[in-house]
CSV table of C-alpha atoms in Angstrom, one decimal:
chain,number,residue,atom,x,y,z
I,1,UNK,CA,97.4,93.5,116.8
I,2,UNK,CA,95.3,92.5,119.7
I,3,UNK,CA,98.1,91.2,121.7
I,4,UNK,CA,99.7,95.0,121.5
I,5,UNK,CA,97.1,96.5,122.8
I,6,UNK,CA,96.7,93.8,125.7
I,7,UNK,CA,100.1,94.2,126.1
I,8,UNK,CA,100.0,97.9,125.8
I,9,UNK,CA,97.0,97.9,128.4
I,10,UNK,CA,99.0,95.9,131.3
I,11,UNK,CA,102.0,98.0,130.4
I,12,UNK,CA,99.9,101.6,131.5
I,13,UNK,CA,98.4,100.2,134.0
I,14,UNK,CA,101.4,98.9,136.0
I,15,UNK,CA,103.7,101.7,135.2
I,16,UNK,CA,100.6,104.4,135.7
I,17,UNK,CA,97.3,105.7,137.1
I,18,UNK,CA,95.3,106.2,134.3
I,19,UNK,CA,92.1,109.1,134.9
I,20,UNK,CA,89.7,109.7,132.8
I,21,UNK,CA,88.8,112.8,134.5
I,22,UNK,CA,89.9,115.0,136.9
I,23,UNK,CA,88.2,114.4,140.1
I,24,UNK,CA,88.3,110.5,141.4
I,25,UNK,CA,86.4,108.8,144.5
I,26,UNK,CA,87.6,106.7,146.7
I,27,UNK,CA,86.2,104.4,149.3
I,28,UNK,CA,87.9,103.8,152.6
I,29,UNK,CA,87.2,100.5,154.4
I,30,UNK,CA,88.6,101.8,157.6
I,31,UNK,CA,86.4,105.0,157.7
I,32,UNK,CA,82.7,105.8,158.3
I,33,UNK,CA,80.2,104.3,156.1
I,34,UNK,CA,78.8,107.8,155.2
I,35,UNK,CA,82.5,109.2,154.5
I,36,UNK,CA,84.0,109.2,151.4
I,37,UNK,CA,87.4,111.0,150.2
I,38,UNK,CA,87.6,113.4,146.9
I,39,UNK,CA,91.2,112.9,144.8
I,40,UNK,CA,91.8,115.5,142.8
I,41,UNK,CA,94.8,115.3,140.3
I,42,UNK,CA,95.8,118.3,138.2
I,43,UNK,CA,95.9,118.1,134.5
I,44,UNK,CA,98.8,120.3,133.9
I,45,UNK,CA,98.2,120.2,130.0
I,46,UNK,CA,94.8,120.8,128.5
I,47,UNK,CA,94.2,120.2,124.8
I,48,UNK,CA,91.0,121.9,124.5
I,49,UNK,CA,90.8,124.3,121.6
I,50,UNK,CA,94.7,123.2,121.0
I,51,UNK,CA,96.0,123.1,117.7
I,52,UNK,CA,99.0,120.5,117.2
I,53,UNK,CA,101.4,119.2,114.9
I,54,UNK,CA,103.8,116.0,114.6
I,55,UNK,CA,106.2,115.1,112.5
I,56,UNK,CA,107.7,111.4,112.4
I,57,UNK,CA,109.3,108.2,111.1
I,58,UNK,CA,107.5,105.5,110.6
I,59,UNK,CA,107.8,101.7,109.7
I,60,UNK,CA,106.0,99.6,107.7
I,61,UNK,CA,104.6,96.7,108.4
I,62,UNK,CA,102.7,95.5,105.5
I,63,UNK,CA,105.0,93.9,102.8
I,64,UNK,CA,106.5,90.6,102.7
I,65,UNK,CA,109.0,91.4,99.6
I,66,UNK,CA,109.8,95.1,100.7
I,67,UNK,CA,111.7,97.4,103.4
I,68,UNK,CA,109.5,100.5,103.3
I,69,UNK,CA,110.0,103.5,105.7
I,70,UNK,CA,108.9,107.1,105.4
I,71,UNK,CA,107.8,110.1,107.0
I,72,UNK,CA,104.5,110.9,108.8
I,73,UNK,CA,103.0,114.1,109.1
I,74,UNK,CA,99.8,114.8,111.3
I,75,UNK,CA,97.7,118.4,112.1
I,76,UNK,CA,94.3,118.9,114.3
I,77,UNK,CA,93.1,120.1,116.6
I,78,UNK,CA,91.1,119.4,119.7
I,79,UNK,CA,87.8,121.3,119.6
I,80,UNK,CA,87.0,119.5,123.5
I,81,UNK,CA,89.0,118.2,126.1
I,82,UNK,CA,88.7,114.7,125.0
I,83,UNK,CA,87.6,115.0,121.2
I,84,UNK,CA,89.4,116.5,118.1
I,85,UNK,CA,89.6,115.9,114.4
I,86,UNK,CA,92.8,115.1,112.8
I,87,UNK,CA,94.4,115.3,109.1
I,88,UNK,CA,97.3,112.8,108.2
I,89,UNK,CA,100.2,111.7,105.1
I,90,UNK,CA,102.1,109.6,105.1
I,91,UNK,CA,105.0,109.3,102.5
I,92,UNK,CA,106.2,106.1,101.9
I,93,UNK,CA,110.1,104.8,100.8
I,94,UNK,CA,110.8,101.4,99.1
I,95,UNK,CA,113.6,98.8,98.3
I,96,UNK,CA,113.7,95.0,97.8
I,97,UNK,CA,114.4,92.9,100.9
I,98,UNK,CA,116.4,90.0,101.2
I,99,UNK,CA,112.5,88.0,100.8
I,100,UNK,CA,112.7,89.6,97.8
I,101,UNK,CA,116.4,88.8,96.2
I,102,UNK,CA,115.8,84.8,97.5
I,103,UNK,CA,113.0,84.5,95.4
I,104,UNK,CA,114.2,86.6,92.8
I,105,UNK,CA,117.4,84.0,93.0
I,106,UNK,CA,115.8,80.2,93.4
I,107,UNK,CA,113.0,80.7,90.8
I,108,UNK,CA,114.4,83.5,88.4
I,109,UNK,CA,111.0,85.3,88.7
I,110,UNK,CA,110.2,88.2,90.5
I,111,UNK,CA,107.7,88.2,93.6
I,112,UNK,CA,104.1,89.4,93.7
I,113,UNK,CA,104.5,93.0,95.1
I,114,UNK,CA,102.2,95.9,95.9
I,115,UNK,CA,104.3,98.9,97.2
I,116,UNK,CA,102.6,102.3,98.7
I,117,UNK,CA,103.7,105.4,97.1
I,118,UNK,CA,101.7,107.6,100.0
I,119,UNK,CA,98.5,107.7,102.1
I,120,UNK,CA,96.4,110.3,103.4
I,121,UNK,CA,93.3,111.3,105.1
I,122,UNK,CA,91.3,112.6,108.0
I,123,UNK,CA,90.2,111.1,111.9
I,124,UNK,CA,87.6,112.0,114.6
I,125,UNK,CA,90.5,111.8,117.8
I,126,UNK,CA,89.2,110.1,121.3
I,127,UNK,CA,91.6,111.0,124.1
I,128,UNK,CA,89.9,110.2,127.5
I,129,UNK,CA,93.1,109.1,128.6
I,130,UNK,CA,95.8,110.9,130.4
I,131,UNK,CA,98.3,109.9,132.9
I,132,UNK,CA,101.5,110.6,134.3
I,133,UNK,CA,104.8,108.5,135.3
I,134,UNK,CA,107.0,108.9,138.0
I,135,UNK,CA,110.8,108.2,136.6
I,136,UNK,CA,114.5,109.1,137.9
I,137,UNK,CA,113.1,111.4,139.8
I,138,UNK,CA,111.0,113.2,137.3
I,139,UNK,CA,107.0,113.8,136.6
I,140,UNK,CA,106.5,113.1,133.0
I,141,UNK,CA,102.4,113.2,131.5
I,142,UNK,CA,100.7,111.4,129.0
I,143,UNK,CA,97.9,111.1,126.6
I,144,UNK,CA,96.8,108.4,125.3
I,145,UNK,CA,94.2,108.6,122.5
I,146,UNK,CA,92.2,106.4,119.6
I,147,UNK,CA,91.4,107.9,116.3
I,148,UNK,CA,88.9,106.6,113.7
I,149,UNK,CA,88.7,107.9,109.7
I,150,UNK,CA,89.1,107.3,106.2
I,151,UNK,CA,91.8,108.1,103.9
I,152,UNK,CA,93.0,107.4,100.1
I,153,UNK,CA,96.1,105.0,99.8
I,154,UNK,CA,98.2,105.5,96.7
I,155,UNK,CA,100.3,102.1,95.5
I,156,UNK,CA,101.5,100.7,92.8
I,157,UNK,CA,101.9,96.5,92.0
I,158,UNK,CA,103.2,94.2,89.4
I,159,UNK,CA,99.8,92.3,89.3
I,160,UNK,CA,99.1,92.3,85.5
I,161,UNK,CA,102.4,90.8,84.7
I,162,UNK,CA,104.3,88.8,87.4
I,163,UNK,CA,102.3,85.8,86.6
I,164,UNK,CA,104.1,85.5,83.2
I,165,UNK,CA,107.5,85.1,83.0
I,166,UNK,CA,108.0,86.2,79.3
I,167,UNK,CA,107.3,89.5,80.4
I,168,UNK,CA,109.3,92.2,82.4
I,169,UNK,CA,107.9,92.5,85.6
I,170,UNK,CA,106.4,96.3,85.3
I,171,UNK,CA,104.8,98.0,87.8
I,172,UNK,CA,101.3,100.0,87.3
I,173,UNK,CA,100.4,102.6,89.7
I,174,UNK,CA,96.9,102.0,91.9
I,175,UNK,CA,94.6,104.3,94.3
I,176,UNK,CA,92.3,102.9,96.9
I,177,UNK,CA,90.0,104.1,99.4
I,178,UNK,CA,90.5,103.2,103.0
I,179,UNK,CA,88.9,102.9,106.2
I,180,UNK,CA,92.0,103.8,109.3
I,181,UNK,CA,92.5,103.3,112.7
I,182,UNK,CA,94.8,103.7,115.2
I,183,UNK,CA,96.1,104.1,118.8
I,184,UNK,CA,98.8,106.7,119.8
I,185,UNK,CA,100.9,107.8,123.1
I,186,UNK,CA,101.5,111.6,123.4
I,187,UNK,CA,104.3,112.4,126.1
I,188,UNK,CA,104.9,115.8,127.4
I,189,UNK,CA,107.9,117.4,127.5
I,190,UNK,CA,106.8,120.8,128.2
I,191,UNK,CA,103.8,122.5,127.6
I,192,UNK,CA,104.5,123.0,123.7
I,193,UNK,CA,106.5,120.2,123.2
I,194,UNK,CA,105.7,116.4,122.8
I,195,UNK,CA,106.7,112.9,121.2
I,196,UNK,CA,104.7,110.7,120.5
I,197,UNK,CA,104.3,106.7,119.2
I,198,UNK,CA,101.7,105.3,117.1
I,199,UNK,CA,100.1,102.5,115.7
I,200,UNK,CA,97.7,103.0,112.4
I,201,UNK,CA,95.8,100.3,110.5
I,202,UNK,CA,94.3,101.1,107.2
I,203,UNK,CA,91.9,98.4,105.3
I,204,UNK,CA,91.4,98.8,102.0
I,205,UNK,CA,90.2,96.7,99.0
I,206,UNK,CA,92.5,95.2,96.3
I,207,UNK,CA,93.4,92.3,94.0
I,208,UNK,CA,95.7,90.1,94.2
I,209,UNK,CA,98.0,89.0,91.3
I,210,UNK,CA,96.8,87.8,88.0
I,211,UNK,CA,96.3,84.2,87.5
I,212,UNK,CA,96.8,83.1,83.8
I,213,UNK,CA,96.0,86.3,82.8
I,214,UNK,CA,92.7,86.6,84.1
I,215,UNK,CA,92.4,89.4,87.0
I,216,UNK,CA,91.8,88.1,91.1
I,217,UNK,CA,88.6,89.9,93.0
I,218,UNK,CA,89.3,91.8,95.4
I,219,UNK,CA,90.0,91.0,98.9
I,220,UNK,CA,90.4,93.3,101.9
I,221,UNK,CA,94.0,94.1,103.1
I,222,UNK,CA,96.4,95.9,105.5
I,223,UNK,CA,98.4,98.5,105.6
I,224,UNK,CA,100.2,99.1,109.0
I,225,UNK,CA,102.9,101.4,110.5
I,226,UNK,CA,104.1,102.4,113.6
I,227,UNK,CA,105.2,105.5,114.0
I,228,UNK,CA,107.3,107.8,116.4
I,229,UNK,CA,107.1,111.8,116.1
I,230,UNK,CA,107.8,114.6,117.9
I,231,UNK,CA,104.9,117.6,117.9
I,232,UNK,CA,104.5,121.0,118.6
I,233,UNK,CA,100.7,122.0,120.3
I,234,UNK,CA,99.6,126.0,120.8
């Protein structure tokens, strides 16, 4: 994860000038000691006291055994330029994987699986980034924001019973709470109009699968999606 965001940081900053505000100062070597020039570069599309909405697909990163999509839904709204609150779901689409069907085929026992039903929650939003790139011709702005919350994850696992093979492997629904994160790219195609891409992290504790019958302690685990949406903002 660490590496996308060093990646993702080179990436901005070759491609774009990043402000955190609106007025930059700039030394010039070749002028006056005592003279300094003002920049000033117009933010063409506030967010303060915005209300948004994004809808999106997302893919999940999480499960070794499982291809698992879904949609994600986010609403907020900034309450200052740089600082909003945000509420968010994701719903959450399974099937076995090939990972899945070769282990199901060699030992003629099914994986350890823990598949998410949905997830859901609320973030404090940091966006003192914005930006814009110059392509083909055209002027297109960005925001680029951080968000920090807690949420509930709803899953469901074959724990209890995948570590004996005279039993069906069943599956037993679970609920955690969860501690998210995550990092997301607004671009603007109007002033009411944007799509976005975003990464999300949610840590939460759970068990493992049962060993012998006796239950594992918990251990703390990830749940990540990317995600790309388009929005609405008024």
């Amino acid at each position: 994860m660490f590496k996308l965001i060093l990646v993702t940081l080179m990436f901005f900053n070759l491609i774009a000038e990043i402000q955190a505000g609106e007025k930059s100062l700039y030394d010039f070597l070749w002028l006056d000691p005592d003279k300094k020039v003002y920049v000033l570069q117009n933010k063409l599309f506030k967010k303060e006291h915005k209300f948004y909405a994004d809808l999106g697909y997302l893919s999940n990163f999480t499960s070794t055994f499982q291809q698992t999509n879904g949609i994600a839904g986010r609403a907020g709204f900034y309450f200052h330029e740089e600082w909003g609150i945000e509420g968010y779901y994701n719903l959450y689409q399974n099937s076995n994987n090939e990972n899945w069907n070769n282990v199901r085929n060699v030992n003629g026992a099914d994986p350890f699986v823990r598949r998410f039903s949905n997830s859901y929650g609320a973030m404090l939003i940091w966006s003192p980034f914005y930006g814009k790139i110059n392509t083909f011709n055209r002027i297109i702005y960005f925001d680029w924001s951080i968000g920090l919350g807690a949420g509930i994850i709803n899953a469901e696992s074959n724990r209890k019973t995948v570590d004996n093979s005279n039993l069906k492997s069943t599956y037993e629904k679970e609920k955690y709470n969860s501690l998210a994160w995550k990092t997301k790219v607004k671009f603007h195609l109007n002033e009411n109009v944007h799509v976005g891409v975003e990464w999300m992290q949610q840590h939460y504790r759970a068990p493992g699968p049962n060993s012998h019958g006796k239950a594992s302690s918990d251990t703390m685990r990830i749940n990540q999606d990317l995600t790309l949406s388009v929005g609405f903002s008024y």
